Structures are given as C-alpha cells and as structure tokens.
Amino acid sequence: MGKYIQERQRYTIEILLKEKYSVPRIAGILDIKYHTLRTEIKRGTVKQLDSLLKEHYVYKADYAQMVYEKSVSSRGRNLKICSDHAFAAYIEHMIKDLKYSPEALIQHMKNEGIRFSVTLCPKTIYNYLDMELFLNVSNKDLTSKKEGKKKKKESSSVALNNRKGRSIEERPGNVQNRDSYGHWEMDTVVGGQGKGKSCLLVLSERMTREEIVVKMKDKKTSSTVHALNMLEKKYGSRAFRQKFKTITVDNGVEFLDSNGIEKSRYTKGNRTTLYYCHPYSSWERGTNENINRMIRRFFPKGTDFDKVSVKQVKMVEAWINNYPRKILGGLSSNAFRESLSE
C-alpha cells in the first residue's frame, strides 16, 4: 500500500509488453509486485482492430492513466488508510495469511489492544477491498461475501431413508434457545470426488460455538460410531454424557445408526440423545454450516483428505476455537467458555 504505478511507468509497461516481455520480468524491472502489475494490465487493456479488422487486445498507457485518474477523482476526500501504511500491511496480513474477515480482524485488534494512527470499521475495509485499493489483497481473497438472508424453504416432515429417527421437532426448547451448554450439531466435510475416501467429522456446540474436528478414514456409519467411541474414551463416559447431552444431525448415511451413536461403549445405557433434521433443511444446523465454511478456508472443495494429516486438522480446530466471533461479543469460543466458568 502506498506505492502506486506512475504515468511514466505505464508507458514503460506498454513498450515492454509490445516487446514480448513476460509479466514477471516486467514486474522485476519496474520493482512492482506481480499481483499489482496484473491488475494494472487488466485495467489498461482495450480492444482494437488490426488492418484485417480482426479484434485483439492490447495494453494502452494513456487509457490506463485515464482510468486511474477517474478512479482517484471519484474517491472524494483522501482515504484514511493512505496515511497509515502499517495498518494497510496489517490488514493484508490478517486477511491473506491468517484468513480473517474484516469483522474478525477489527475485533482481534480490540481484544489485543492493537492500535494504529487511523481507525476503520469493517464496512470501510470491505469497500476498500471492492475498490482494489490494497496491493496484495482484494475481495477475491475473502472466503465469503456478505449475503442477504435467504428465505427458508418448506421442508418435508420425514426422510424416506430414515423413518425411525428421532425428529428435531422432539428436541427440548432449551436446545433451540442456546441457553445451556452441551448441545451439539454434527456433520461431515468431504473431499473432492475421486480424491480419496477420508473426510472430517465436525461437531459444533450450539451455545459456545466450540468446535471438535476428527479425521475419519471414510464416510461410513461405522466410522462415525468409531470416532465417537474414541471421543468417549478420551473424555471418559461420565464427562462425555455431560459434554454431549444432545447431537443434531442431518439424514446422511453416515448418521443413520442412531443406536450405535447413542449407545455408550463403556457403560450401560446411552451416552447422548440424537435428533434428525428435516430433509433439505440445512438451516436447522446453522452453526454447523457456518463453521464448515470456516473449515473450507483451509480445506477448499476438492481437497484430498487422504493427504491431510491429523496435525493439520487439529491446527484448524484450534484456529476456529480462537477466532473472535461477533455473536459471542467479540470473544473466541475458548475465551467465551472461560468467561462462563468464572
């Protein structure tokens, strides 16, 4: 931020492109970052006709300069971020390297007492990203854009492949209200088609947004039961029953063994109570869906989970549990749970 392409450099770019210099080579000659140069070339490229009336695209320095000057004049008063290059670099680092949203990075600054010479709200950062004012990030680096609320679709009352499961309609009201700990949503995050069988079992606590992510060898029902057995062994049967009072899932094949999921492996009786959402009603597991998108920041669609280590999975789990959440008053899940115990 703060190092903009000058008019004389634009004419140099035009000459070098005509001489068939590569973009990386031009970037090195002019000491311009590759991403910045690509954006500049895209901005200044126009369509022309040759002598045979055939269309072709070329970079024109005068056109690029005109677009730049028009952009600057439309901004109005000087932008606040232009006076604090350290803040601009911090924003780039938090979005590109640490995968924070503008809301989360501003909240992180408040939590940690980080201050710069200027202050910005998340909306302003979004606007700057849309205007491509940063050298190294744009709105393309955001994992998700704000969207309007979608209208909930009417759902079927019964899943055809799961007619015996306990419906979410039977779930106690305190679970819906998120006013007590121990009620979880569970889902799987799968890899790319034809790219290995491994997947992730994702558990999200509704009140505190605590996240537990377990790598499974495949998406079979037996693997889900085995993963929960390992968690019960880790926490102990009594602690498991207190921690996982209820679990809400969809009607996927990996969750159809309700008896295997509910029944304790080490003691008599059940270790949890399982509820099934209505078919095609992912919004009934809204916490799961939101956190799954956070997981996709690290493991995008098409990931081969056979090549993802357990250590990598646990690093993502820790990142999510330490991520500042607006819904928790700016606290992370870990900090929020600590505040409840005080």
mmCIF file of C-alpha atoms in Angstrom:
data_model
loop_
_atom_site.group_PDB
_atom_site.id
_atom_site.type_symbol
_atom_site.label_atom_id
_atom_site.label_comp_id
_atom_site.label_asym_id
_atom_site.label_seq_id
_atom_site.Cartn_x
_atom_site.Cartn_y
_atom_site.Cartn_z
ATOM 1 C CA MET A 1 0.000 0.000 0.000
ATOM 2 C CA GLY A 2 1.252 3.471 -0.771
ATOM 3 C CA LYS A 3 3.383 2.553 -3.804
ATOM 4 C CA TYR A 4 1.280 3.291 -6.868
ATOM 5 C CA ILE A 5 2.180 2.909 -10.519
ATOM 6 C CA GLN A 6 3.210 6.238 -12.048
ATOM 7 C CA GLU A 7 2.306 7.530 -15.517
ATOM 8 C CA ARG A 8 5.874 7.109 -16.860
ATOM 9 C CA GLN A 9 5.840 3.501 -15.643
ATOM 10 C CA ARG A 10 2.650 2.858 -17.565
ATOM 11 C CA TYR A 11 4.352 3.841 -20.838
ATOM 12 C CA THR A 12 7.290 1.583 -19.952
ATOM 13 C CA ILE A 13 4.841 -1.279 -19.389
ATOM 14 C CA GLU A 14 3.258 -0.656 -22.790
ATOM 15 C CA ILE A 15 6.672 -0.721 -24.517
ATOM 16 C CA LEU A 16 7.853 -3.864 -22.740
ATOM 17 C CA LEU A 17 4.612 -5.723 -23.488
ATOM 18 C CA LYS A 18 4.997 -4.855 -27.175
ATOM 19 C CA GLU A 19 8.498 -6.307 -26.996
ATOM 20 C CA LYS A 20 7.013 -9.570 -25.643
ATOM 21 C CA TYR A 21 8.448 -9.279 -22.140
ATOM 22 C CA SER A 22 6.706 -11.562 -19.633
ATOM 23 C CA VAL A 23 4.687 -10.087 -16.793
ATOM 24 C CA PRO A 24 7.054 -11.444 -14.079
ATOM 25 C CA ARG A 25 10.041 -9.962 -15.915
ATOM 26 C CA ILE A 26 8.376 -6.548 -16.238
ATOM 27 C CA ALA A 27 7.466 -6.651 -12.563
ATOM 28 C CA GLY A 28 11.120 -7.268 -11.726
ATOM 29 C CA ILE A 29 12.381 -4.471 -13.963
ATOM 30 C CA LEU A 30 9.982 -1.904 -12.519
ATOM 31 C CA ASP A 31 10.119 -3.261 -8.952
ATOM 32 C CA ILE A 32 6.347 -3.780 -8.916
ATOM 33 C CA LYS A 33 4.578 -6.677 -7.262
ATOM 34 C CA TYR A 34 3.290 -9.266 -9.704
ATOM 35 C CA HIS A 35 -0.308 -9.041 -8.470
ATOM 36 C CA THR A 36 -0.260 -5.244 -8.775
ATOM 37 C CA LEU A 37 1.085 -5.388 -12.319
ATOM 38 C CA ARG A 38 -1.509 -7.957 -13.409
ATOM 39 C CA THR A 39 -4.272 -5.720 -12.045
ATOM 40 C CA GLU A 40 -2.774 -2.703 -13.837
ATOM 41 C CA ILE A 41 -2.562 -4.549 -17.176
ATOM 42 C CA LYS A 42 -6.142 -5.736 -16.825
ATOM 43 C CA ARG A 43 -7.266 -2.173 -16.060
ATOM 44 C CA GLY A 44 -5.475 -0.668 -19.058
ATOM 45 C CA THR A 45 -6.263 -3.291 -21.713
ATOM 46 C CA VAL A 46 -8.508 -2.224 -24.592
ATOM 47 C CA LYS A 47 -9.923 -3.923 -27.667
ATOM 48 C CA GLN A 48 -8.594 -2.810 -31.053
ATOM 49 C CA LEU A 49 -8.866 -3.812 -34.710
ATOM 50 C CA ASP A 50 -5.881 -4.622 -36.894
ATOM 51 C CA SER A 51 -5.575 -3.925 -40.625
ATOM 52 C CA LEU A 52 -7.617 -7.034 -41.369
ATOM 53 C CA LEU A 53 -10.355 -5.867 -38.999
ATOM 54 C CA LYS A 54 -9.501 -8.672 -36.600
ATOM 55 C CA GLU A 55 -10.060 -7.953 -32.916
ATOM 56 C CA HIS A 56 -7.138 -8.082 -30.486
ATOM 57 C CA TYR A 57 -6.446 -6.763 -27.008
ATOM 58 C CA VAL A 58 -3.528 -4.507 -26.067
ATOM 59 C CA TYR A 59 -2.426 -2.523 -23.042
ATOM 60 C CA LYS A 60 -2.530 1.257 -23.643
ATOM 61 C CA ALA A 61 -0.756 3.522 -21.167
ATOM 62 C CA ASP A 62 -2.856 6.614 -21.922
ATOM 63 C CA TYR A 63 -6.096 4.671 -21.373
ATOM 64 C CA ALA A 64 -4.768 3.164 -18.133
ATOM 65 C CA GLN A 65 -3.786 6.630 -16.876
ATOM 66 C CA MET A 66 -7.241 7.991 -17.733
ATOM 67 C CA VAL A 67 -8.940 5.147 -15.819
ATOM 68 C CA TYR A 68 -6.657 5.737 -12.837
ATOM 69 C CA GLU A 69 -7.295 9.493 -12.730
ATOM 70 C CA LYS A 70 -11.026 8.939 -12.988
ATOM 71 C CA SER A 71 -10.877 6.475 -10.124
ATOM 72 C CA VAL A 72 -8.896 8.880 -7.952
ATOM 73 C CA SER A 73 -11.254 11.772 -8.638
ATOM 74 C CA SER A 74 -14.300 9.669 -7.748
ATOM 75 C CA ARG A 75 -12.929 8.793 -4.307
ATOM 76 C CA GLY A 76 -13.597 12.255 -2.944
ATOM 77 C CA ARG A 77 -11.550 13.215 0.110
ATOM 78 C CA ASN A 78 -8.271 11.460 0.888
ATOM 79 C CA LEU A 79 -8.690 7.903 2.107
ATOM 80 C CA LYS A 80 -7.823 7.334 5.762
ATOM 81 C CA ILE A 81 -5.861 4.170 5.093
ATOM 82 C CA CYS A 82 -3.435 6.018 2.802
ATOM 83 C CA SER A 83 -1.927 7.788 5.814
ATOM 84 C CA ASP A 84 -1.075 4.574 7.681
ATOM 85 C CA HIS A 85 0.824 2.054 5.584
ATOM 86 C CA ALA A 86 1.487 -0.151 8.621
ATOM 87 C CA PHE A 87 -2.261 -0.569 9.142
ATOM 88 C CA ALA A 88 -2.698 -1.434 5.463
ATOM 89 C CA ALA A 89 0.014 -4.095 5.722
ATOM 90 C CA TYR A 90 -1.627 -5.457 8.889
ATOM 91 C CA ILE A 91 -4.993 -5.763 7.121
ATOM 92 C CA GLU A 92 -3.371 -7.555 4.182
ATOM 93 C CA HIS A 93 -1.611 -9.993 6.528
ATOM 94 C CA MET A 94 -4.729 -10.782 8.571
ATOM 95 C CA ILE A 95 -6.915 -11.386 5.502
ATOM 96 C CA LYS A 96 -4.469 -13.161 3.205
ATOM 97 C CA ASP A 97 -2.266 -15.083 5.649
ATOM 98 C CA LEU A 98 -4.477 -15.661 8.692
ATOM 99 C CA LYS A 99 -7.763 -15.843 6.745
ATOM 100 C CA TYR A 100 -9.613 -13.390 8.998
ATOM 101 C CA SER A 101 -12.679 -11.486 7.845
ATOM 102 C CA PRO A 102 -12.715 -7.668 8.228
ATOM 103 C CA GLU A 103 -15.057 -8.044 11.227
ATOM 104 C CA ALA A 104 -12.786 -10.588 12.890
ATOM 105 C CA LEU A 105 -9.567 -8.628 12.370
ATOM 106 C CA ILE A 106 -11.092 -5.436 13.821
ATOM 107 C CA GLN A 107 -12.390 -7.423 16.800
ATOM 108 C CA HIS A 108 -8.979 -9.062 17.231
ATOM 109 C CA MET A 109 -7.393 -5.597 17.398
ATOM 110 C CA LYS A 110 -9.842 -4.575 20.139
ATOM 111 C CA ASN A 111 -9.238 -7.769 22.105
ATOM 112 C CA GLU A 112 -5.451 -7.445 21.902
ATOM 113 C CA GLY A 113 -5.304 -3.639 22.292
ATOM 114 C CA ILE A 114 -3.688 -3.168 18.852
ATOM 115 C CA ARG A 115 -3.930 0.410 17.615
ATOM 116 C CA PHE A 116 -2.873 2.384 14.566
ATOM 117 C CA SER A 117 -2.942 6.084 13.720
ATOM 118 C CA VAL A 118 -6.303 5.711 11.943
ATOM 119 C CA THR A 119 -9.416 3.698 12.750
ATOM 120 C CA LEU A 120 -11.612 1.834 10.286
ATOM 121 C CA CYS A 121 -14.869 -0.055 10.589
ATOM 122 C CA PRO A 122 -15.360 -3.436 8.842
ATOM 123 C CA LYS A 123 -17.662 -1.894 6.211
ATOM 124 C CA THR A 124 -14.954 0.566 5.175
ATOM 125 C CA ILE A 125 -12.459 -2.275 4.768
ATOM 126 C CA TYR A 126 -14.973 -4.145 2.612
ATOM 127 C CA ASN A 127 -15.352 -1.013 0.473
ATOM 128 C CA TYR A 128 -11.568 -0.661 0.108
ATOM 129 C CA LEU A 129 -11.331 -4.307 -0.953
ATOM 130 C CA ASP A 130 -14.068 -3.804 -3.548
ATOM 131 C CA MET A 131 -12.195 -0.750 -4.864
ATOM 132 C CA GLU A 132 -8.956 -2.803 -5.083
ATOM 133 C CA LEU A 133 -7.039 -0.220 -3.068
ATOM 134 C CA PHE A 134 -4.720 -2.766 -1.460
ATOM 135 C CA LEU A 135 -1.688 -4.042 -3.315
ATOM 136 C CA ASN A 136 -1.816 -7.653 -2.146
ATOM 137 C CA VAL A 137 -5.469 -8.416 -1.348
ATOM 138 C CA SER A 138 -8.879 -7.804 -2.853
ATOM 139 C CA ASN A 139 -12.394 -9.077 -2.260
ATOM 140 C CA LYS A 140 -11.340 -12.250 -4.110
ATOM 141 C CA ASP A 141 -9.238 -13.126 -1.058
ATOM 142 C CA LEU A 142 -12.299 -13.120 1.182
ATOM 143 C CA THR A 143 -13.649 -16.578 1.846
ATOM 144 C CA SER A 144 -17.226 -15.369 1.769
ATOM 145 C CA LYS A 145 -19.125 -12.217 0.947
ATOM 146 C CA LYS A 146 -22.000 -10.851 2.965
ATOM 147 C CA GLU A 147 -25.305 -12.034 1.578
ATOM 148 C CA GLY A 148 -28.887 -11.184 2.319
ATOM 149 C CA LYS A 149 -30.934 -13.584 4.359
ATOM 150 C CA LYS A 150 -32.287 -16.425 2.304
ATOM 151 C CA LYS A 151 -35.884 -17.428 2.641
ATOM 152 C CA LYS A 152 -36.207 -20.754 4.373
ATOM 153 C CA LYS A 153 -37.727 -23.442 2.211
ATOM 154 C CA GLU A 154 -40.583 -25.579 3.352
ATOM 155 C CA SER A 155 -39.228 -28.931 4.453
ATOM 156 C CA SER A 156 -40.593 -32.449 4.322
ATOM 157 C CA SER A 157 -41.519 -33.888 7.696
ATOM 158 C CA VAL A 158 -39.914 -37.300 7.200
ATOM 159 C CA ALA A 159 -36.773 -38.530 5.459
ATOM 160 C CA LEU A 160 -37.563 -41.535 3.286
ATOM 161 C CA ASN A 161 -34.315 -43.268 4.263
ATOM 162 C CA ASN A 162 -34.721 -42.535 7.975
ATOM 163 C CA ARG A 163 -38.309 -43.016 9.126
ATOM 164 C CA LYS A 164 -37.404 -44.270 12.607
ATOM 165 C CA GLY A 165 -35.063 -41.466 13.634
ATOM 166 C CA ARG A 166 -35.993 -39.042 16.442
ATOM 167 C CA SER A 167 -37.135 -35.819 14.792
ATOM 168 C CA ILE A 168 -35.771 -32.389 15.646
ATOM 169 C CA GLU A 169 -39.365 -31.499 16.478
ATOM 170 C CA GLU A 170 -38.932 -33.548 19.678
ATOM 171 C CA ARG A 171 -35.823 -31.616 20.728
ATOM 172 C CA PRO A 172 -36.244 -29.670 24.031
ATOM 173 C CA GLY A 173 -36.792 -25.925 23.876
ATOM 174 C CA ASN A 174 -33.612 -25.090 25.823
ATOM 175 C CA VAL A 175 -31.578 -26.600 22.962
ATOM 176 C CA GLN A 176 -33.261 -24.321 20.467
ATOM 177 C CA ASN A 177 -32.727 -21.284 22.703
ATOM 178 C CA ARG A 178 -28.980 -21.958 23.107
ATOM 179 C CA ASP A 179 -29.145 -21.165 26.814
ATOM 180 C CA SER A 180 -27.289 -24.214 28.122
ATOM 181 C CA TYR A 181 -24.062 -25.993 27.240
ATOM 182 C CA GLY A 182 -23.792 -29.498 25.831
ATOM 183 C CA HIS A 183 -25.980 -29.464 22.738
ATOM 184 C CA TRP A 184 -24.121 -30.135 19.505
ATOM 185 C CA GLU A 185 -24.643 -30.232 15.769
ATOM 186 C CA MET A 186 -22.717 -32.802 13.742
ATOM 187 C CA ASP A 187 -21.843 -33.012 10.051
ATOM 188 C CA THR A 188 -19.143 -34.266 7.700
ATOM 189 C CA VAL A 189 -16.858 -32.288 5.384
ATOM 190 C CA VAL A 190 -15.923 -34.421 2.399
ATOM 191 C CA GLY A 191 -13.108 -34.226 -0.139
ATOM 192 C CA GLY A 192 -13.138 -33.988 -3.901
ATOM 193 C CA GLN A 193 -14.899 -36.607 -5.965
ATOM 194 C CA GLY A 194 -12.486 -39.401 -6.780
ATOM 195 C CA LYS A 195 -9.831 -37.992 -4.427
ATOM 196 C CA GLY A 196 -9.633 -40.467 -1.580
ATOM 197 C CA LYS A 197 -12.181 -41.689 0.957
ATOM 198 C CA SER A 198 -11.153 -39.757 4.067
ATOM 199 C CA CYS A 199 -13.369 -36.992 5.415
ATOM 200 C CA LEU A 200 -13.830 -34.828 8.506
ATOM 201 C CA LEU A 201 -16.388 -35.344 11.265
ATOM 202 C CA VAL A 202 -17.343 -31.899 12.540
ATOM 203 C CA LEU A 203 -19.086 -31.248 15.868
ATOM 204 C CA SER A 204 -20.255 -27.717 16.740
ATOM 205 C CA GLU A 205 -21.596 -26.750 20.173
ATOM 206 C CA ARG A 206 -24.625 -24.503 19.781
ATOM 207 C CA MET A 207 -24.149 -22.173 22.757
ATOM 208 C CA THR A 208 -20.386 -21.540 22.767
ATOM 209 C CA ARG A 209 -19.549 -22.402 19.117
ATOM 210 C CA GLU A 210 -16.891 -24.804 20.396
ATOM 211 C CA GLU A 211 -15.582 -26.935 17.554
ATOM 212 C CA ILE A 212 -14.303 -30.509 17.503
ATOM 213 C CA VAL A 213 -12.931 -31.839 14.207
ATOM 214 C CA VAL A 214 -11.988 -35.505 13.762
ATOM 215 C CA LYS A 215 -10.474 -37.084 10.672
ATOM 216 C CA MET A 216 -12.256 -40.282 9.590
ATOM 217 C CA LYS A 217 -10.975 -42.896 7.147
ATOM 218 C CA ASP A 218 -14.269 -42.850 5.213
ATOM 219 C CA LYS A 219 -17.879 -41.692 5.377
ATOM 220 C CA LYS A 220 -19.348 -44.988 6.560
ATOM 221 C CA THR A 221 -21.657 -45.229 9.549
ATOM 222 C CA SER A 222 -19.182 -47.465 11.330
ATOM 223 C CA SER A 223 -16.504 -44.767 11.044
ATOM 224 C CA THR A 224 -18.802 -42.203 12.662
ATOM 225 C CA VAL A 225 -19.535 -44.552 15.559
ATOM 226 C CA HIS A 226 -15.821 -45.328 15.916
ATOM 227 C CA ALA A 227 -14.946 -41.605 16.039
ATOM 228 C CA LEU A 228 -17.489 -41.027 18.823
ATOM 229 C CA ASN A 229 -16.186 -44.086 20.663
ATOM 230 C CA MET A 230 -12.714 -42.548 20.614
ATOM 231 C CA LEU A 231 -14.100 -39.267 21.961
ATOM 232 C CA GLU A 232 -15.891 -41.134 24.741
ATOM 233 C CA LYS A 233 -12.633 -42.887 25.587
ATOM 234 C CA LYS A 234 -10.794 -39.546 25.584
ATOM 235 C CA TYR A 235 -13.243 -37.713 27.879
ATOM 236 C CA GLY A 236 -14.498 -40.668 29.923
ATOM 237 C CA SER A 237 -18.093 -41.906 29.822
ATOM 238 C CA ARG A 238 -19.405 -39.647 32.569
ATOM 239 C CA ALA A 239 -17.779 -36.496 31.183
ATOM 240 C CA PHE A 240 -18.914 -37.436 27.677
ATOM 241 C CA ARG A 241 -22.569 -37.597 28.790
ATOM 242 C CA GLN A 242 -22.244 -34.170 30.404
ATOM 243 C CA LYS A 243 -20.474 -32.653 27.416
ATOM 244 C CA PHE A 244 -22.611 -34.208 24.656
ATOM 245 C CA LYS A 245 -26.145 -34.095 26.030
ATOM 246 C CA THR A 246 -27.707 -33.978 22.564
ATOM 247 C CA ILE A 247 -26.420 -34.147 18.996
ATOM 248 C CA THR A 248 -28.399 -32.932 15.977
ATOM 249 C CA VAL A 249 -27.564 -34.320 12.527
ATOM 250 C CA ASP A 250 -28.929 -34.484 9.011
ATOM 251 C CA ASN A 251 -30.171 -37.662 7.342
ATOM 252 C CA GLY A 252 -26.884 -38.613 5.699
ATOM 253 C CA VAL A 253 -25.958 -42.285 5.535
ATOM 254 C CA GLU A 254 -23.068 -41.747 7.968
ATOM 255 C CA PHE A 255 -25.553 -40.872 10.753
ATOM 256 C CA LEU A 256 -28.277 -43.479 10.256
ATOM 257 C CA ASP A 257 -27.057 -45.816 13.012
ATOM 258 C CA SER A 258 -28.754 -43.902 15.818
ATOM 259 C CA ASN A 259 -28.346 -46.792 18.247
ATOM 260 C CA GLY A 260 -24.587 -47.017 17.610
ATOM 261 C CA ILE A 261 -24.173 -43.259 18.000
ATOM 262 C CA GLU A 262 -26.256 -43.021 21.182
ATOM 263 C CA LYS A 263 -25.173 -46.156 22.999
ATOM 264 C CA SER A 264 -22.176 -45.951 25.322
ATOM 265 C CA ARG A 265 -19.351 -48.332 24.522
ATOM 266 C CA TYR A 266 -18.040 -48.480 28.055
ATOM 267 C CA THR A 267 -21.118 -48.305 30.308
ATOM 268 C CA LYS A 268 -24.750 -49.408 30.225
ATOM 269 C CA GLY A 269 -27.259 -47.020 28.719
ATOM 270 C CA ASN A 270 -26.930 -44.155 26.300
ATOM 271 C CA ARG A 271 -24.161 -41.555 26.147
ATOM 272 C CA THR A 272 -26.155 -38.934 24.211
ATOM 273 C CA THR A 273 -29.512 -38.288 22.536
ATOM 274 C CA LEU A 274 -29.639 -37.977 18.737
ATOM 275 C CA TYR A 275 -32.039 -35.781 16.765
ATOM 276 C CA TYR A 276 -32.501 -35.667 12.995
ATOM 277 C CA CYS A 277 -33.241 -32.510 10.994
ATOM 278 C CA HIS A 278 -35.938 -32.351 8.375
ATOM 279 C CA PRO A 279 -34.817 -33.312 4.851
ATOM 280 C CA TYR A 280 -33.197 -30.480 2.844
ATOM 281 C CA SER A 281 -33.163 -28.182 5.883
ATOM 282 C CA SER A 282 -29.513 -27.357 6.449
ATOM 283 C CA TRP A 283 -30.538 -24.129 8.203
ATOM 284 C CA GLU A 284 -31.667 -26.272 11.142
ATOM 285 C CA ARG A 285 -27.936 -26.873 11.730
ATOM 286 C CA GLY A 286 -26.920 -23.285 11.132
ATOM 287 C CA THR A 287 -23.909 -23.378 13.464
ATOM 288 C CA ASN A 288 -22.545 -26.413 11.635
ATOM 289 C CA GLU A 289 -22.993 -24.809 8.242
ATOM 290 C CA ASN A 290 -21.280 -21.559 9.255
ATOM 291 C CA ILE A 291 -18.287 -23.290 10.803
ATOM 292 C CA ASN A 292 -17.983 -25.668 7.849
ATOM 293 C CA ARG A 293 -17.370 -22.593 5.699
ATOM 294 C CA MET A 294 -14.574 -21.612 8.075
ATOM 295 C CA ILE A 295 -13.024 -25.057 7.630
ATOM 296 C CA ARG A 296 -13.174 -24.591 3.859
ATOM 297 C CA ARG A 297 -10.834 -21.600 4.201
ATOM 298 C CA PHE A 298 -8.104 -24.167 4.839
ATOM 299 C CA PHE A 299 -9.501 -27.210 3.025
ATOM 300 C CA PRO A 300 -11.336 -25.923 -0.072
ATOM 301 C CA LYS A 301 -13.678 -28.065 -2.098
ATOM 302 C CA GLY A 302 -11.720 -30.687 -3.988
ATOM 303 C CA THR A 303 -9.283 -31.321 -1.113
ATOM 304 C CA ASP A 304 -7.957 -34.865 -0.860
ATOM 305 C CA PHE A 305 -8.297 -35.584 2.858
ATOM 306 C CA ASP A 306 -6.190 -38.726 2.484
ATOM 307 C CA LYS A 307 -3.267 -36.292 2.179
ATOM 308 C CA VAL A 308 -4.306 -34.143 5.146
ATOM 309 C CA SER A 309 -2.657 -35.044 8.458
ATOM 310 C CA VAL A 310 -4.338 -35.216 11.846
ATOM 311 C CA LYS A 311 -1.974 -32.452 12.976
ATOM 312 C CA GLN A 312 -3.271 -30.160 10.219
ATOM 313 C CA VAL A 313 -6.854 -30.917 11.227
ATOM 314 C CA LYS A 314 -6.136 -30.082 14.864
ATOM 315 C CA MET A 315 -4.441 -26.812 13.848
ATOM 316 C CA VAL A 316 -7.626 -25.767 12.027
ATOM 317 C CA GLU A 317 -9.712 -26.825 15.032
ATOM 318 C CA ALA A 318 -7.560 -24.642 17.304
ATOM 319 C CA TRP A 319 -7.769 -21.717 14.845
ATOM 320 C CA ILE A 320 -11.585 -21.860 14.863
ATOM 321 C CA ASN A 321 -11.798 -22.067 18.660
ATOM 322 C CA ASN A 322 -9.544 -18.986 18.964
ATOM 323 C CA TYR A 323 -11.285 -16.956 16.227
ATOM 324 C CA PRO A 324 -13.076 -13.824 17.569
ATOM 325 C CA ARG A 325 -16.819 -14.104 16.994
ATOM 326 C CA LYS A 326 -19.205 -11.173 16.818
ATOM 327 C CA ILE A 327 -22.055 -13.344 18.095
ATOM 328 C CA LEU A 328 -20.026 -14.026 21.268
ATOM 329 C CA GLY A 329 -19.439 -10.337 21.952
ATOM 330 C CA GLY A 330 -16.082 -10.369 20.195
ATOM 331 C CA LEU A 331 -14.731 -13.290 22.211
ATOM 332 C CA SER A 332 -13.442 -16.534 20.773
ATOM 333 C CA SER A 333 -15.137 -19.799 21.710
ATOM 334 C CA ASN A 334 -12.279 -20.597 24.098
ATOM 335 C CA ALA A 335 -12.480 -17.186 25.778
ATOM 336 C CA PHE A 336 -16.265 -17.330 25.982
ATOM 337 C CA ARG A 337 -16.203 -20.732 27.700
ATOM 338 C CA GLU A 338 -13.605 -19.443 30.146
ATOM 339 C CA SER A 339 -15.846 -16.483 30.972
ATOM 340 C CA LEU A 340 -18.722 -18.864 31.738
ATOM 341 C CA SER A 341 -16.614 -20.786 34.236
ATOM 342 C CA GLU A 342 -15.546 -17.661 36.168
#
